[in-house]
XYZ file of C-alpha atoms in Angstrom:
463
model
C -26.546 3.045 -4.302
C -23.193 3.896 -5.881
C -21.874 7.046 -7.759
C -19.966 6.047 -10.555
C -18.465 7.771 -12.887
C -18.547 6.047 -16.219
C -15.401 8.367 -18.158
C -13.410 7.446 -15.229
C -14.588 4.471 -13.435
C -13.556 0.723 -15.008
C -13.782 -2.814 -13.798
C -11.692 -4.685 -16.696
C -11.201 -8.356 -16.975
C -8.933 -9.265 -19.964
C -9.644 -5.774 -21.112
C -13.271 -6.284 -21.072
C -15.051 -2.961 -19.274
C -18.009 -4.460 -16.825
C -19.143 -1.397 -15.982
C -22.220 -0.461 -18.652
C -21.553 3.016 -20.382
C -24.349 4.867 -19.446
C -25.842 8.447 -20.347
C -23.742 11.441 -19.508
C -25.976 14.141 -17.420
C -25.049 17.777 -16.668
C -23.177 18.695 -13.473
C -25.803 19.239 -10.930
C -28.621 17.033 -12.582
C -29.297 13.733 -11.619
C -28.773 10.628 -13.113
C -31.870 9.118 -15.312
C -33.218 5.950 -12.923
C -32.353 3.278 -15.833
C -28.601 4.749 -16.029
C -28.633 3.977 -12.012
C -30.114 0.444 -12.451
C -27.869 0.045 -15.154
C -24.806 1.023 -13.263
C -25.723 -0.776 -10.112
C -26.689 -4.162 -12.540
C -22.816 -3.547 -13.329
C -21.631 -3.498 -9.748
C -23.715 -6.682 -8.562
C -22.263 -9.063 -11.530
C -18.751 -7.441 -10.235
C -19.401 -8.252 -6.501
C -20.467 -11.500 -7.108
C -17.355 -12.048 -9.165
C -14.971 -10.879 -6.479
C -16.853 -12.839 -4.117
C -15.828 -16.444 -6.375
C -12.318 -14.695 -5.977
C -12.629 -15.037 -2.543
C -13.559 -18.236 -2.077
C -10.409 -19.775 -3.814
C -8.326 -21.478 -1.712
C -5.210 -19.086 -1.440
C -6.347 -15.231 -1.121
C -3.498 -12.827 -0.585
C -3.416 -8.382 -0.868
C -0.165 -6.266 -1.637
C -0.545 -2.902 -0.041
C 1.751 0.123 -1.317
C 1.909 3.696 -0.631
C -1.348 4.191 -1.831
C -3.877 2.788 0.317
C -2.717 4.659 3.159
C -3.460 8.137 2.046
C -6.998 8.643 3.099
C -4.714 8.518 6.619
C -2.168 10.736 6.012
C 0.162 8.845 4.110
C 2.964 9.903 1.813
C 3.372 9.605 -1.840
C 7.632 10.253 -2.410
C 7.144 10.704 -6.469
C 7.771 14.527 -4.768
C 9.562 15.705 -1.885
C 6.637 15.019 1.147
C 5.987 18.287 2.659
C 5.832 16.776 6.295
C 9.487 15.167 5.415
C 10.428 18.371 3.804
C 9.443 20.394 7.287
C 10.743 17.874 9.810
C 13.878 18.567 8.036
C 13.769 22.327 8.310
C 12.719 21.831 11.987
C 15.945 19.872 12.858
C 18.031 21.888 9.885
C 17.531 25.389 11.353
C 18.732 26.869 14.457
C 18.248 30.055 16.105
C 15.530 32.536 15.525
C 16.996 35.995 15.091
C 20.005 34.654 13.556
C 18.985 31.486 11.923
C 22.075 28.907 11.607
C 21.836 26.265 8.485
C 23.287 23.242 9.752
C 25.675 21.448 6.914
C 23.577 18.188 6.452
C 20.338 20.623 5.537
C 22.738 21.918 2.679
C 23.261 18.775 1.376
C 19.940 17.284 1.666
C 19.043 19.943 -0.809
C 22.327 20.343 -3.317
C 21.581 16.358 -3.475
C 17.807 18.114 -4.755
C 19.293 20.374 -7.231
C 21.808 17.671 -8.324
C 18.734 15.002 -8.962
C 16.318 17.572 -10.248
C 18.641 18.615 -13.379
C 17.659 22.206 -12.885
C 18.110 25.715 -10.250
C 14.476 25.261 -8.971
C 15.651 24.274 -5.324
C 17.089 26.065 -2.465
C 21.230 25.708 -1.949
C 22.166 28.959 -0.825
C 21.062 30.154 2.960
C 18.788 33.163 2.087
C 16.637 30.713 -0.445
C 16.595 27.528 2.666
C 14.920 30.671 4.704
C 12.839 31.447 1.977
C 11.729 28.104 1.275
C 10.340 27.169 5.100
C 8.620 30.489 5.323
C 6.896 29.077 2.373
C 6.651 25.847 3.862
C 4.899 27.682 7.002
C 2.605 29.414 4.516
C -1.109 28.581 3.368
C -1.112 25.623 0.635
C 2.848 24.778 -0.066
C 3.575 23.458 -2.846
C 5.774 20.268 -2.691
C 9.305 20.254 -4.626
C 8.680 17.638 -8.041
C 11.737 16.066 -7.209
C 11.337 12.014 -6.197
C 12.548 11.600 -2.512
C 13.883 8.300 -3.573
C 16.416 9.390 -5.833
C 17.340 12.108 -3.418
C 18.053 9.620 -1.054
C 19.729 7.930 -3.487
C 22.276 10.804 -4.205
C 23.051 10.956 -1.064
C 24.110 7.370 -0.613
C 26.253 7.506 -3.759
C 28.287 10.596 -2.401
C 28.599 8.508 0.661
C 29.804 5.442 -0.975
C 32.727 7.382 -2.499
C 34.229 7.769 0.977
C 35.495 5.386 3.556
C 33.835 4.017 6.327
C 34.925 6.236 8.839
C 36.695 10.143 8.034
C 37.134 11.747 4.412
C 35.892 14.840 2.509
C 34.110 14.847 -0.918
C 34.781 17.535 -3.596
C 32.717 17.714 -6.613
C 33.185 20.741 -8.758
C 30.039 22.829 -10.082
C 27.804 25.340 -9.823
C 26.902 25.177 -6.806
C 29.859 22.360 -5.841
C 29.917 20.022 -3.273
C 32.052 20.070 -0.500
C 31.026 17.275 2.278
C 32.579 15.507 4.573
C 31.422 11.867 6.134
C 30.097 12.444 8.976
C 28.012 15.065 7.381
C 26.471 12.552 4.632
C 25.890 10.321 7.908
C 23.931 12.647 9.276
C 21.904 14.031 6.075
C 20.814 10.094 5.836
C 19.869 9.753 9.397
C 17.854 12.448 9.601
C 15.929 11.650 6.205
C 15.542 8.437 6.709
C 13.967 9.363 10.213
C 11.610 11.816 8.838
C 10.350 9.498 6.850
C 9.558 6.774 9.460
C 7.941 9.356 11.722
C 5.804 10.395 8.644
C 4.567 6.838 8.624
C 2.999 7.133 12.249
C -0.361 7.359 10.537
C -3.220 7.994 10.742
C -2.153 11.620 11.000
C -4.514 14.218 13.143
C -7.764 14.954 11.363
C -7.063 11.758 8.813
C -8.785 9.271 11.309
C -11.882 8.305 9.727
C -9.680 6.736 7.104
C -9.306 3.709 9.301
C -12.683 2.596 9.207
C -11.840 1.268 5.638
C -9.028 -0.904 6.775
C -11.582 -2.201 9.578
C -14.663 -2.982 7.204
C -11.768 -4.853 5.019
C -10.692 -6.722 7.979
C -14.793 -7.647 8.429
C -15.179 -8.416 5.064
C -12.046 -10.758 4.886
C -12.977 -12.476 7.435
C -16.277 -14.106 6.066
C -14.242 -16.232 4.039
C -15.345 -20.060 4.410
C -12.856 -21.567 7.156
C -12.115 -24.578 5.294
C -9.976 -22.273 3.412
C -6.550 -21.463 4.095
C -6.049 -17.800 5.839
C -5.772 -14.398 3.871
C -2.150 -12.800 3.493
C -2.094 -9.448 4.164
C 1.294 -8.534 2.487
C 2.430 -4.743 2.684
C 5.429 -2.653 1.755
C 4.082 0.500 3.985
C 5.978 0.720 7.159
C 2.851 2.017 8.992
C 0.312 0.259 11.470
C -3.300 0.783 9.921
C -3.843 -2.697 9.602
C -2.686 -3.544 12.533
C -4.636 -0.982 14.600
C -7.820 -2.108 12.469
C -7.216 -5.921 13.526
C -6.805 -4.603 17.393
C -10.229 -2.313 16.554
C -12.277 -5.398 15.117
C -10.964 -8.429 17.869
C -9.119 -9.546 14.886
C -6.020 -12.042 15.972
C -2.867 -11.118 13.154
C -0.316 -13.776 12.752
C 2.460 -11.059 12.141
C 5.821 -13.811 12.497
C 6.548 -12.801 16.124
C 6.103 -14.471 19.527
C 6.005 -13.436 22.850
C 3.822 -11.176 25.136
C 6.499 -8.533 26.471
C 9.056 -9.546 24.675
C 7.736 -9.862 20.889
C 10.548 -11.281 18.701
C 10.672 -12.395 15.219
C 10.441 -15.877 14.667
C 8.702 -16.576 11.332
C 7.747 -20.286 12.043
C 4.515 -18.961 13.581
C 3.611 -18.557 10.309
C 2.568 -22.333 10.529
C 0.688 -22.169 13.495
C -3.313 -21.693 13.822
C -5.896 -21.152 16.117
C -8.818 -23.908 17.334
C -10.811 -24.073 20.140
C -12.358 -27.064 21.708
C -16.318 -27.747 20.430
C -19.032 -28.171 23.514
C -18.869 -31.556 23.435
C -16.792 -34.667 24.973
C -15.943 -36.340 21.704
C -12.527 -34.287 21.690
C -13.536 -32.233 18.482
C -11.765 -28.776 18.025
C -13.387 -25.694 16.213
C -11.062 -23.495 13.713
C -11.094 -19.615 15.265
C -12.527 -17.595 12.665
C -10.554 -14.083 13.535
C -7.168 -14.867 12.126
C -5.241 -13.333 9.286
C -1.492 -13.394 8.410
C 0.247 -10.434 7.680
C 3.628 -10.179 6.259
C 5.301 -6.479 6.002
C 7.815 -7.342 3.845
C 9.704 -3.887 3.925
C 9.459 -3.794 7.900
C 7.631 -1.398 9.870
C 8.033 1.297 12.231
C 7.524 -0.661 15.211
C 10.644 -2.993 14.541
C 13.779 -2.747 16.077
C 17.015 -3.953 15.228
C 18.894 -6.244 18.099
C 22.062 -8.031 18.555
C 20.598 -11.955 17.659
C 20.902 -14.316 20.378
C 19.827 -18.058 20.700
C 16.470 -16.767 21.733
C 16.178 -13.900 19.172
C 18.007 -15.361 16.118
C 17.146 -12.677 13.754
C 17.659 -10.472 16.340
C 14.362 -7.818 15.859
C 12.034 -7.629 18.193
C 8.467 -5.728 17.726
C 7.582 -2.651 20.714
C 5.105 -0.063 20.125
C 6.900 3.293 18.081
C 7.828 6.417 19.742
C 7.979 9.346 17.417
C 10.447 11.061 19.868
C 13.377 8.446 20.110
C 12.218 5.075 18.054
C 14.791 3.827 15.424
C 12.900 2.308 13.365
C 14.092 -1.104 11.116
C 13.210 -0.321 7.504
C 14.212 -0.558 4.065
C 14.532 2.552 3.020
C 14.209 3.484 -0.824
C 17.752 3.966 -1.783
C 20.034 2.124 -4.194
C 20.518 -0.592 -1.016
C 16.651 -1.585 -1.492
C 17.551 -4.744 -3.308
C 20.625 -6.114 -1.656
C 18.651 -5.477 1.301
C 15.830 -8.048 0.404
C 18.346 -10.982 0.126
C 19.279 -10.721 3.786
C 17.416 -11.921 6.798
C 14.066 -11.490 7.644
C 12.798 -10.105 4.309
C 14.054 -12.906 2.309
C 11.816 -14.954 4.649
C 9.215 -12.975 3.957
C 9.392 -11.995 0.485
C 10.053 -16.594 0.099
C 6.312 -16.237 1.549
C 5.528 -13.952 -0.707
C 6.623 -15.931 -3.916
C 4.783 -19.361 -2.093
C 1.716 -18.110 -1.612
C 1.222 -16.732 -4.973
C 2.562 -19.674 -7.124
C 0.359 -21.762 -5.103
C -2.430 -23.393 -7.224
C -5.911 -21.038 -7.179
C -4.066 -18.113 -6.351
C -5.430 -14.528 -6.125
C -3.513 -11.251 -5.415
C -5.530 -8.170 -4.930
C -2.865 -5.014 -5.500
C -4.533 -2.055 -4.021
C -1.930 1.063 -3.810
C 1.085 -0.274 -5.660
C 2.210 1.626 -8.795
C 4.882 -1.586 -9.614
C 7.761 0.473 -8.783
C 9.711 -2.051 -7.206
C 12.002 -4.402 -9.279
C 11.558 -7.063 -6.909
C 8.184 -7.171 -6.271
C 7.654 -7.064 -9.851
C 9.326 -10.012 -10.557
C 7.723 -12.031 -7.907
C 4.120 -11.047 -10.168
C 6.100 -12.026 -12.909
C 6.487 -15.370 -11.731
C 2.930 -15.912 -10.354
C 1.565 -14.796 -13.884
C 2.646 -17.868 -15.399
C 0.643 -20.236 -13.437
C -2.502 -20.871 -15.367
C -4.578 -20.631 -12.268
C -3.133 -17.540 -10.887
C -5.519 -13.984 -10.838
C -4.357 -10.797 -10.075
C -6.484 -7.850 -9.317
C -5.215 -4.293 -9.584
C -7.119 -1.603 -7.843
C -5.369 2.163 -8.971
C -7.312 4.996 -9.761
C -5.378 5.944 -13.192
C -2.722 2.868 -13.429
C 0.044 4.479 -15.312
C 3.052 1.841 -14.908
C 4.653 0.439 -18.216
C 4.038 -2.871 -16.195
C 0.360 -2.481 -15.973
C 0.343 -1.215 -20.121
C 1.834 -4.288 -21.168
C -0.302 -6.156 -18.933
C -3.576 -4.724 -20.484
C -2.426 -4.620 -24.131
C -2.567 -8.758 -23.441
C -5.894 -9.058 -22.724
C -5.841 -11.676 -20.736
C -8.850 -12.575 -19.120
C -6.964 -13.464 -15.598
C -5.785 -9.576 -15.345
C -8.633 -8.053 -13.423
C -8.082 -3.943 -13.182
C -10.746 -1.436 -11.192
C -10.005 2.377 -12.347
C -11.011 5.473 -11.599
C -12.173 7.354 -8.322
C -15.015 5.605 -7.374
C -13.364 2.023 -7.552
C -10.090 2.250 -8.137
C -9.121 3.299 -4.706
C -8.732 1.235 -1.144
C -11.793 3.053 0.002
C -14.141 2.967 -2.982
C -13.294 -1.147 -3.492
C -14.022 -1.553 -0.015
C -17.216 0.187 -0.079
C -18.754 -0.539 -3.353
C -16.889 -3.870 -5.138
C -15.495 -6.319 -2.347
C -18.800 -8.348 -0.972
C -19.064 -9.756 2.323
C -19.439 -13.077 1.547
C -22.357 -13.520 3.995
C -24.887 -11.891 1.689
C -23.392 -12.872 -1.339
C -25.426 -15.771 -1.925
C -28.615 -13.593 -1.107
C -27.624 -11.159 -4.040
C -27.143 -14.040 -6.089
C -30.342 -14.844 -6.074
C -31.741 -11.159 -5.832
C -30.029 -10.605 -9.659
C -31.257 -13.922 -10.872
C -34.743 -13.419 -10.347
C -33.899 -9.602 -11.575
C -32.763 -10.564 -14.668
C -35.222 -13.483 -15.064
C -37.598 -10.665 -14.772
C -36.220 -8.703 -17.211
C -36.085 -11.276 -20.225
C -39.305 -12.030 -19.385
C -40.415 -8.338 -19.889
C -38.976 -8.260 -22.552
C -39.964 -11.255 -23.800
C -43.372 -9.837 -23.117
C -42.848 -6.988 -24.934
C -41.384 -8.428 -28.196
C -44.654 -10.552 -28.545
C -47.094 -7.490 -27.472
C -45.482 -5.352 -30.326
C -46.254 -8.486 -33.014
C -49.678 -9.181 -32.164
């Protein structure tokens, strides 16, 4: 039985609420039994509607930052506080005479320079005061977007050459910074960040079991349909790790056993198995699903390509302690960077398998931040057959807005806490398709039932 929360909790579908409004009760006192039918009546006629999702013939997800939280993911709409003290750990030497190394510095002028005001640390005494806060109880996180940090920094770097030179920018505080400096403020973000995605983070573990009871429920798909696309811009591993958990085979575009390399032609293979029998019939393996990280992952690394390796990245489990990971990174580069091998083979797979005829996209995490993932939506919206599905707990993006003042009825959105997140939509809206037909018929005869009770009722009354 589900707990929803009817001020916050929404299933729309061309800006049509599913969910019944039911009574309000006081905190602490329990919900009337006809609000909980009522609200549960809503659920089932939502279930069974995902479920006819799920049986069209192209099925894809887009996973962003958001579905990997219940496992210790990072939101960078602030600076992350285990970014933020990876930083300080690599930034600060020396105990009794602590040393602030030059990058730290400019890590955090690039701060004050993005944040407009004289809330963050620039001089030595307030970088000491800061990570004795950060080793406090309950740190608060700077409200400064890492992104546009990181994209400070690259524009300072930009304005000198490749190799040598010293930038100057007058101010209060000024900049003084030379290249190899910048170089190393990058690196060391840009690190942090990829070790922060080595989720699920200690005591976050029980978050996984959502990503495995998705993988379950995916998977009961009718195999005369083509195979779900996992897509994700997350560079962590949760849904690999829940495919390895659940027997699950992932068609990920690389080949090999000890030497995994990228070759995205796999994409077009499949998995049969021969049938008991000597007529030569073959049997489609049930356990397969394609995933496609379109902004690389932590486990990639970046090779010199060979005639064997032509993209030249090959896939090896991550180590925190010396991995260099193969991402994009959110800086200013994050677009040119899309055009170039493999991700413009994987965001071309991206585009194909949501312009393809009886298309769904279920968006669980995304807040449409990125430009070119936008535009790929764009594109998809204007096939008549295509449905997208946004799951957000409070979708605040001008591209969702002008999505919902349209009302159109192919613009499915779940809100609020209950539904609206990876966990709740797992749990409570996406069916496994194996009892679906079962509930079918259990709220058929329930709402035969009903008009006939009612029915019933009208007449008694008029007698």
């Amino acid at each position: 039985m589900s707990n929803l929360d009817p001020s916050s909790d929404r299933f729309e579908i061309g800006g049509e609420n599913l969910i019944p409004k039911v009574g309000s009760v006081e905190s602490g006192s329990e919900k009337p039994a006809n609000d909980v039918r009522k609200g549960d009546d809503g659920l089932d006629d939502i279930r069974v509607r995902i479920g006819t999702l799920l049986k069209t013939e192209t099925v894809s997800l887009l996973f962003g930052a958001g579905a990997s939280l219940d496992c210790g993911g990072q939101l960078i709409g602030a600076i992350p506080l285990a970014i933020e003290q990876a930083l300080q750990k690599e930034g600060i030497t020396g105990e009794s005479k602590p040393r602030i190394r030059r990058w730290l510095l400019l890590f955090y002028l690039a701060l004050r320079h993005c944040s407009g005001g004289d809330s963050s640390p620039v001089t030595r005494d307030a970088i000491l005061n800061r990570r004795q806060q950060l080793n406090g109880n309950s740190p608060s996180p700077l409200k400064v977007n890492f992104e546009h940090v990181l994209a400070q920094l690259h524009r300072w770097r930009a304005a000198l050459p490749a190799t040598g030179g010293r930038l100057r920018i007058a101010g209060s505080p000024g900049v003084d910074a030379e290249a190899e400096d910048l170089d190393t403020a990058l690196k060391q973000s840009t690190h942090a960040l990829g070790r922060a995605c080595d989720l699920p983070t200690a005591g976050k573990e029980v978050g996984l079991a959502t990503f495995k009871t998705l993988v379950r429920k995916l998977l009961t798909r009718p195999l005369n349909l083509k195979r779900v696309n996992v897509f994700t811009l997350n560079y962590d591993t949760l849904v690999e790790q829940a495919a390895d958990a659940e027997g699950v085979v992932l068609l990920d575009g690389f080949v090999g056993t000890q030497r995994r390399v990228f070759r995205p032609e796999s994409y077009e293979q499949d998995l049969y198995f021969p049938a008991e029998t000597t007529e030569g019939r073959v049997h489609r393996f049930d356990r397969v699903l394609h995933l496609h990280k379109l902004h690389g992952s932590i486990t990639w690394r970046a090779n010199e390509p060979t005639i064997d390796d032509p993209y030249g990245i090959q896939s090896e489990p991550f180590n925190a302690a010396s991995s260099k990971p193969l991402l994009i990174y959110p800086t200013p580069a994050k677009y040119g960077e899309t055009l170039d091998s493999p991700y413009s083979e994987l965001f071309r797979r991206f585009a194909a398998a949501l312009t393809r005829p009886q298309s769904v996209l279920f968006v669980i995490g995304y807040g449409f931040g990125d430009e070119h993932v936008n535009t790929i939506i764009r594109q998809a919206l204007a096939v008549p057959s295509f449905t997208l599905v946004i799951v957000d707990p409070a979708p605040q993006s001008a591209f969702v807005q002008t999505l919902r003042e349209q009302k159109d009825c192919r613009v499915w959105i779940a809100e609020g806490q209950t539904i609206g997140t990876l966990a709740g939509f797992v749990e409570h809206v996406l069916p496994d398709l194996r009892d679906e037909e079962i509930r079918k018929k259990v709220l058929a005869t329930h709402r035969a039932l009903s008009k006939s009770h009612a029915s019933e009722g009208g007449e008694a009354s008029g007698s």
